[in-house]
Coordinates of C-alpha atoms in Angstrom, one line a residue:
M408 CA 1.4 -13.6 -22.5
E409 CA 3.3 -10.4 -22.1
V410 CA 5.6 -8.6 -24.6
Y411 CA 9.0 -7.1 -23.6
H412 CA 11.7 -5.5 -25.6
A413 CA 15.5 -6.1 -25.3
G414 CA 17.4 -3.8 -27.7
T415 CA 15.4 -3.7 -30.9
A416 CA 13.9 -7.2 -31.0
P417 CA 10.6 -7.8 -29.2
F418 CA 10.1 -11.2 -27.5
R419 CA 7.3 -12.9 -25.7
V420 CA 7.4 -14.4 -22.2
A421 CA 4.7 -16.5 -20.6
V422 CA 3.9 -15.4 -17.1
V423 CA 1.8 -17.8 -15.1
P424 CA 0.6 -16.7 -11.7
L425 CA 2.1 -18.7 -8.8
H426 CA -1.1 -18.9 -6.8
T427 CA 1.1 -20.4 -4.0
I428 CA 1.6 -20.7 -0.3
A429 CA 5.3 -19.9 0.3
L430 CA 7.2 -20.2 3.6
E431 CA 10.3 -18.1 4.0
L432 CA 13.4 -19.9 5.3
V433 CA 16.5 -17.8 6.0
P434 CA 19.8 -19.5 5.1
P435 CA 21.5 -20.5 8.4
N436 CA 24.9 -19.3 9.6
V437 CA 27.7 -21.2 7.9
E438 CA 29.1 -22.2 11.3
R439 CA 26.0 -24.4 12.0
G440 CA 26.9 -26.8 9.1
A441 CA 24.9 -28.8 6.6
Q442 CA 23.1 -31.0 9.1
Y443 CA 21.4 -28.0 10.6
A444 CA 19.8 -27.2 7.3
V445 CA 18.7 -30.8 6.8
D446 CA 17.2 -30.9 10.2
E447 CA 15.3 -27.6 9.6
A448 CA 13.7 -29.1 6.4
A449 CA 12.6 -32.1 8.4
K450 CA 11.1 -29.9 11.0
V451 CA 9.2 -27.9 8.5
R452 CA 7.9 -31.0 6.8
A453 CA 6.7 -32.4 10.1
L454 CA 5.0 -29.1 11.1
S455 CA 3.4 -28.9 7.7
A456 CA 1.9 -32.3 8.1
E457 CA 0.7 -31.7 11.6
S458 CA -0.9 -28.4 10.8
G459 CA -2.3 -29.3 7.4
V460 CA -0.3 -26.4 5.8
S461 CA 0.5 -27.5 2.2
L462 CA 3.5 -25.5 1.1
G463 CA 3.9 -24.8 -2.6
H464 CA 7.2 -22.9 -2.4
I465 CA 10.1 -22.1 0.0
M466 CA 11.2 -18.5 -0.3
I467 CA 14.9 -18.1 0.4
P468 CA 16.2 -14.5 0.9
G469 CA 19.7 -13.6 -0.3
M470 CA 21.3 -12.1 2.9
I471 CA 23.6 -9.1 2.9
D472 CA 25.1 -7.1 5.7
E473 CA 23.0 -4.2 6.9
D474 CA 22.9 -1.7 9.7
D475 CA 25.1 -2.3 12.7
D476 CA 22.1 -2.1 15.1
R477 CA 20.6 -5.3 13.8
P478 CA 19.2 -7.1 17.0
V479 CA 20.5 -10.5 15.9
E480 CA 24.2 -10.5 14.9
M481 CA 24.7 -11.0 11.2
K482 CA 27.2 -13.8 10.7
P483 CA 28.3 -15.4 7.4
K484 CA 25.3 -17.2 5.9
M485 CA 25.0 -20.2 3.6
D486 CA 24.5 -19.3 0.0
V487 CA 21.0 -19.6 -1.3
L488 CA 21.9 -22.3 -3.8
E489 CA 23.8 -24.3 -1.2
Y490 CA 21.0 -24.1 1.3
W491 CA 18.4 -25.0 -1.3
S492 CA 20.4 -28.1 -2.3
L493 CA 20.4 -29.3 1.3
I494 CA 16.7 -28.7 2.1
Q495 CA 15.1 -29.6 -1.2
P496 CA 15.3 -33.4 -0.7
G497 CA 13.5 -33.0 2.6
L498 CA 10.7 -30.9 1.1
P499 CA 10.2 -32.6 -2.3
E500 CA 6.7 -31.1 -2.9
A501 CA 8.0 -27.5 -2.7
R502 CA 9.7 -25.5 -5.3
G503 CA 11.9 -22.4 -4.9
L504 CA 11.5 -18.7 -4.7
C505 CA 14.3 -16.3 -3.7
T506 CA 15.5 -12.8 -3.6
Q507 CA 18.7 -11.8 -5.4
V508 CA 20.7 -8.7 -4.6
T509 CA 21.7 -7.2 -8.0
S510 CA 23.6 -4.1 -7.0
F511 CA 27.0 -5.8 -6.3
L512 CA 27.2 -7.9 -9.5
D513 CA 27.9 -6.7 -13.0
E514 CA 25.7 -7.8 -15.9
S515 CA 27.8 -10.8 -16.8
A516 CA 28.1 -12.1 -13.2
L517 CA 24.4 -11.5 -12.6
R518 CA 23.4 -13.4 -15.7
G519 CA 25.5 -16.3 -14.6
R520 CA 23.9 -16.3 -11.1
L521 CA 20.4 -16.1 -12.5
T522 CA 21.2 -19.0 -14.9
E523 CA 22.2 -21.1 -11.9
L524 CA 19.1 -20.2 -10.0
N525 CA 16.9 -21.2 -13.0
A526 CA 18.8 -24.6 -13.2
A527 CA 18.0 -25.2 -9.5
H528 CA 14.2 -24.8 -10.2
F529 CA 13.5 -21.4 -8.7
D530 CA 10.2 -20.4 -10.1
G531 CA 10.5 -16.7 -9.1
I532 CA 13.3 -14.3 -8.4
A533 CA 12.8 -11.0 -6.7
F534 CA 15.4 -8.4 -7.5
V535 CA 16.5 -6.3 -4.5
G536 CA 19.1 -3.5 -4.2
V537 CA 21.4 -2.0 -1.7
P538 CA 21.0 -2.2 2.1
R539 CA 19.6 0.7 4.1
T540 CA 23.1 2.0 4.7
L541 CA 23.6 2.9 1.1
K542 CA 21.7 5.0 -1.4
D543 CA 19.9 3.8 -4.5
G544 CA 22.4 3.5 -7.4
E545 CA 25.3 2.7 -5.1
G546 CA 26.9 -0.7 -5.2
G547 CA 28.6 -0.7 -8.6
G548 CA 26.4 -3.5 -10.1
V549 CA 23.1 -3.7 -11.9
A550 CA 20.2 -1.7 -10.4
P551 CA 17.2 -3.9 -9.6
T552 CA 15.0 -1.8 -12.0
D553 CA 17.5 -2.3 -14.8
A554 CA 17.7 -6.1 -14.0
L555 CA 13.9 -6.4 -14.5
S556 CA 14.1 -5.5 -18.2
T557 CA 17.6 -6.8 -18.9
F558 CA 16.8 -10.3 -17.8
A559 CA 13.2 -10.5 -18.9
S560 CA 13.8 -13.4 -21.3
L561 CA 15.9 -15.3 -18.7
V562 CA 13.7 -15.0 -15.6
P563 CA 9.9 -15.3 -16.5
N564 CA 8.7 -14.4 -13.0
R565 CA 10.6 -11.3 -11.8
G566 CA 9.6 -10.0 -8.4
V567 CA 10.1 -6.7 -6.5
I568 CA 9.5 -5.8 -2.9
L569 CA 6.3 -3.8 -2.2
I570 CA 6.2 -1.7 1.0
P571 CA 2.7 -0.1 1.1
T572 CA 3.5 2.2 4.0
R573 CA 6.5 3.8 2.2
E574 CA 6.2 7.3 0.9
G575 CA 6.1 7.4 -2.9
E576 CA 5.4 3.7 -3.2
Q577 CA 2.6 4.1 -5.8
G578 CA 5.0 5.7 -8.3
R579 CA 7.9 3.4 -7.4
F580 CA 5.8 0.3 -7.8
T581 CA 4.4 1.5 -11.1
F582 CA 7.9 2.2 -12.5
K583 CA 9.1 -1.3 -11.5
L584 CA 6.1 -2.9 -13.3
D585 CA 6.8 -0.7 -16.4
Q586 CA 10.3 -2.1 -16.3
G587 CA 9.0 -5.7 -16.4
A588 CA 8.3 -6.9 -12.8
T589 CA 5.6 -9.6 -12.8
Y590 CA 4.9 -9.8 -9.1
G591 CA 5.3 -7.9 -5.9
M592 CA 6.2 -9.4 -2.5
T593 CA 5.0 -7.2 0.3
Q594 CA 7.0 -6.4 3.4
L595 CA 5.6 -8.0 6.5
L596 CA 2.0 -6.8 7.0
Y597 CA 1.0 -5.8 10.5
S598 CA -1.8 -3.5 9.4
D599 CA -4.3 -3.4 6.5
A600 CA -2.4 -0.6 4.8
I601 CA -2.0 -2.8 1.7
V602 CA -5.8 -2.6 1.2
G603 CA -5.8 1.1 0.6
F604 CA -2.6 0.9 -1.4
L605 CA -3.9 -1.7 -3.8
T606 CA -7.4 -0.1 -4.0
E607 CA -5.8 3.2 -5.2
F608 CA -3.3 1.3 -7.4
A609 CA -6.1 -0.6 -9.1
A610 CA -8.1 2.6 -9.7
T611 CA -5.2 4.5 -11.3
T612 CA -3.3 1.9 -13.4
D613 CA -4.0 -1.1 -15.6
H614 CA -1.2 -3.2 -14.0
R615 CA -2.4 -6.3 -12.3
P616 CA 0.7 -8.1 -11.1
E617 CA 0.6 -11.0 -8.7
I618 CA 0.8 -9.9 -5.1
L619 CA 2.5 -12.2 -2.5
L620 CA 0.9 -11.0 0.8
S621 CA 3.5 -11.5 3.6
F622 CA 2.4 -12.3 7.1
G623 CA 4.8 -13.1 10.0
F624 CA 4.3 -14.9 13.3
V625 CA 5.2 -12.8 16.4
P626 CA 6.6 -15.0 19.2
Q627 CA 7.0 -13.9 22.7
M628 CA 10.8 -13.7 22.1
E629 CA 10.1 -10.5 20.0
S630 CA 9.5 -8.6 23.3
K631 CA 13.1 -9.1 24.3
V632 CA 14.9 -9.2 20.9
G633 CA 12.9 -6.8 18.6
L634 CA 14.0 -8.4 15.3
I635 CA 10.6 -7.9 13.6
N636 CA 10.4 -4.3 14.9
W637 CA 13.8 -3.7 13.3
L638 CA 12.8 -5.4 10.0
I639 CA 9.8 -3.2 9.4
Q640 CA 11.3 0.1 10.8
D641 CA 10.9 3.4 8.9
P642 CA 11.8 6.2 11.3
G643 CA 9.4 9.1 11.2
N644 CA 6.7 7.1 9.4
A645 CA 3.5 7.1 11.6
A646 CA 1.9 4.2 9.7
V647 CA 4.9 2.0 10.4
A648 CA 5.0 3.2 14.1
A649 CA 1.4 1.9 14.4
E650 CA 2.5 -1.4 13.0
Q651 CA 5.4 -1.6 15.4
D652 CA 2.9 -0.9 18.3
F653 CA 0.8 -3.8 17.0
V654 CA 3.8 -6.1 17.0
R655 CA 4.8 -5.1 20.5
R656 CA 1.2 -5.6 21.8
I657 CA 0.6 -9.1 20.4
A658 CA 4.1 -10.4 21.2
G659 CA 3.1 -10.9 24.8
L660 CA -0.3 -12.4 24.2
D661 CA -1.1 -16.0 24.8
P662 CA -1.1 -18.2 21.7
A663 CA -4.8 -18.3 21.2
E664 CA -5.2 -14.5 21.6
K665 CA -2.3 -13.9 19.3
R666 CA -3.8 -16.2 16.7
R667 CA -7.1 -14.4 16.8
E668 CA -5.4 -11.0 16.3
M669 CA -3.4 -12.3 13.3
L670 CA -6.5 -14.0 11.8
D671 CA -8.5 -10.8 12.1
L672 CA -5.8 -8.9 10.3
Y673 CA -5.6 -11.6 7.6
K674 CA -9.4 -11.4 7.1
R675 CA -9.3 -7.7 6.7
V676 CA -6.5 -7.9 4.2
I677 CA -8.0 -10.7 2.2
D678 CA -11.5 -9.2 2.2
G679 CA -10.1 -5.8 1.2
V680 CA -8.0 -6.9 -1.7
G681 CA -9.7 -10.0 -2.9
A682 CA -12.0 -8.4 -5.4
L683 CA -9.5 -5.9 -6.9
G684 CA -8.3 -8.2 -9.7
F685 CA -4.8 -9.1 -8.6
P686 CA -3.7 -12.7 -8.6
L687 CA -2.8 -13.4 -4.9
S688 CA -0.4 -15.7 -3.1
V689 CA 0.5 -15.9 0.6
H690 CA 4.0 -15.6 1.9
F691 CA 4.6 -16.7 5.5
E692 CA 7.5 -15.8 7.7
A693 CA 8.6 -17.1 11.1
A694 CA 11.5 -14.7 11.7
Y695 CA 12.7 -16.6 14.8
G696 CA 12.5 -20.0 13.1
P697 CA 9.6 -22.5 12.3
S698 CA 7.5 -23.5 15.3
R699 CA 4.3 -25.2 16.1
P700 CA 2.5 -22.0 17.2
A701 CA 3.6 -20.3 14.0
F702 CA 2.2 -23.1 11.8
E703 CA -1.0 -23.3 13.8
T704 CA -1.5 -19.6 13.1
F705 CA -0.8 -20.0 9.4
A706 CA -3.2 -22.9 9.3
A707 CA -6.0 -20.8 10.8
M708 CA -5.4 -18.1 8.2
L709 CA -5.5 -20.6 5.3
D710 CA -8.7 -22.1 6.7
Y711 CA -10.3 -18.7 6.0
W712 CA -8.8 -18.3 2.5
S713 CA -6.1 -20.1 0.5
P714 CA -4.6 -19.2 -2.9
G715 CA -6.3 -21.0 -5.7
R716 CA -9.4 -21.6 -3.8
S717 CA -12.5 -19.6 -4.7
G718 CA -14.7 -17.8 -2.1

């Protein structure tokens, strides 16, 4: 049980770790229609059954326009709630997680949106801010860090994005937790930088939020398109450059070699952070869409360690 304050009256909010396996599904382009979403849910359910990957949650990002150099054209996307309503019947065992951009909604509008997400059974909502083209504080709405405290009584599980390679992230993450964040969802991990980050964090703070460790399959298509390279970019950051090199290298490997590389990374991360005292969940991404090779890779990872399983 954690205590938060809104105005002058303290209130208590129960925070229960998710301990989940989440799969990210990006809302499709509106032009593809409802049937595309229904078919995607059926595909995920079939792949889950074939691979033995038991999904606890579907994580749906709220999409916004970003830089003009995005490798895949950004077209109008389905709303998170519309997409969830279409795929939920096909994935009845899974519950919802999502990201919600706060910076373009005032407090009243954001409260209404969060109320709708709660009613649709989203167990966790990660608050995110402006795209990379804008500076923190721009957008005219509620800053994500303000939303964490303002909506603590409305949203029990309030998430933030954690980028272990970003300069100043120790202080940034601490501030978000002080404001009321209950979990951190990492950016895609293509190195074990999260191990050093959380080791230092555990040694210097008492915060022990749940950490959703994000791992993404790298298909051969990445060599031509470069979407993952774009997603993790941070120009001038040597640690991220090394991760981009890793992505480029494994993109062209055959499926078995690629799976070994990702499994080795997964083992290093799990072994490195497992004893630090953080509740852990796993968040999987297939940036180019769900596929059999992606699920086979995720299954191999979960055979080594799965949330909620000891050892």
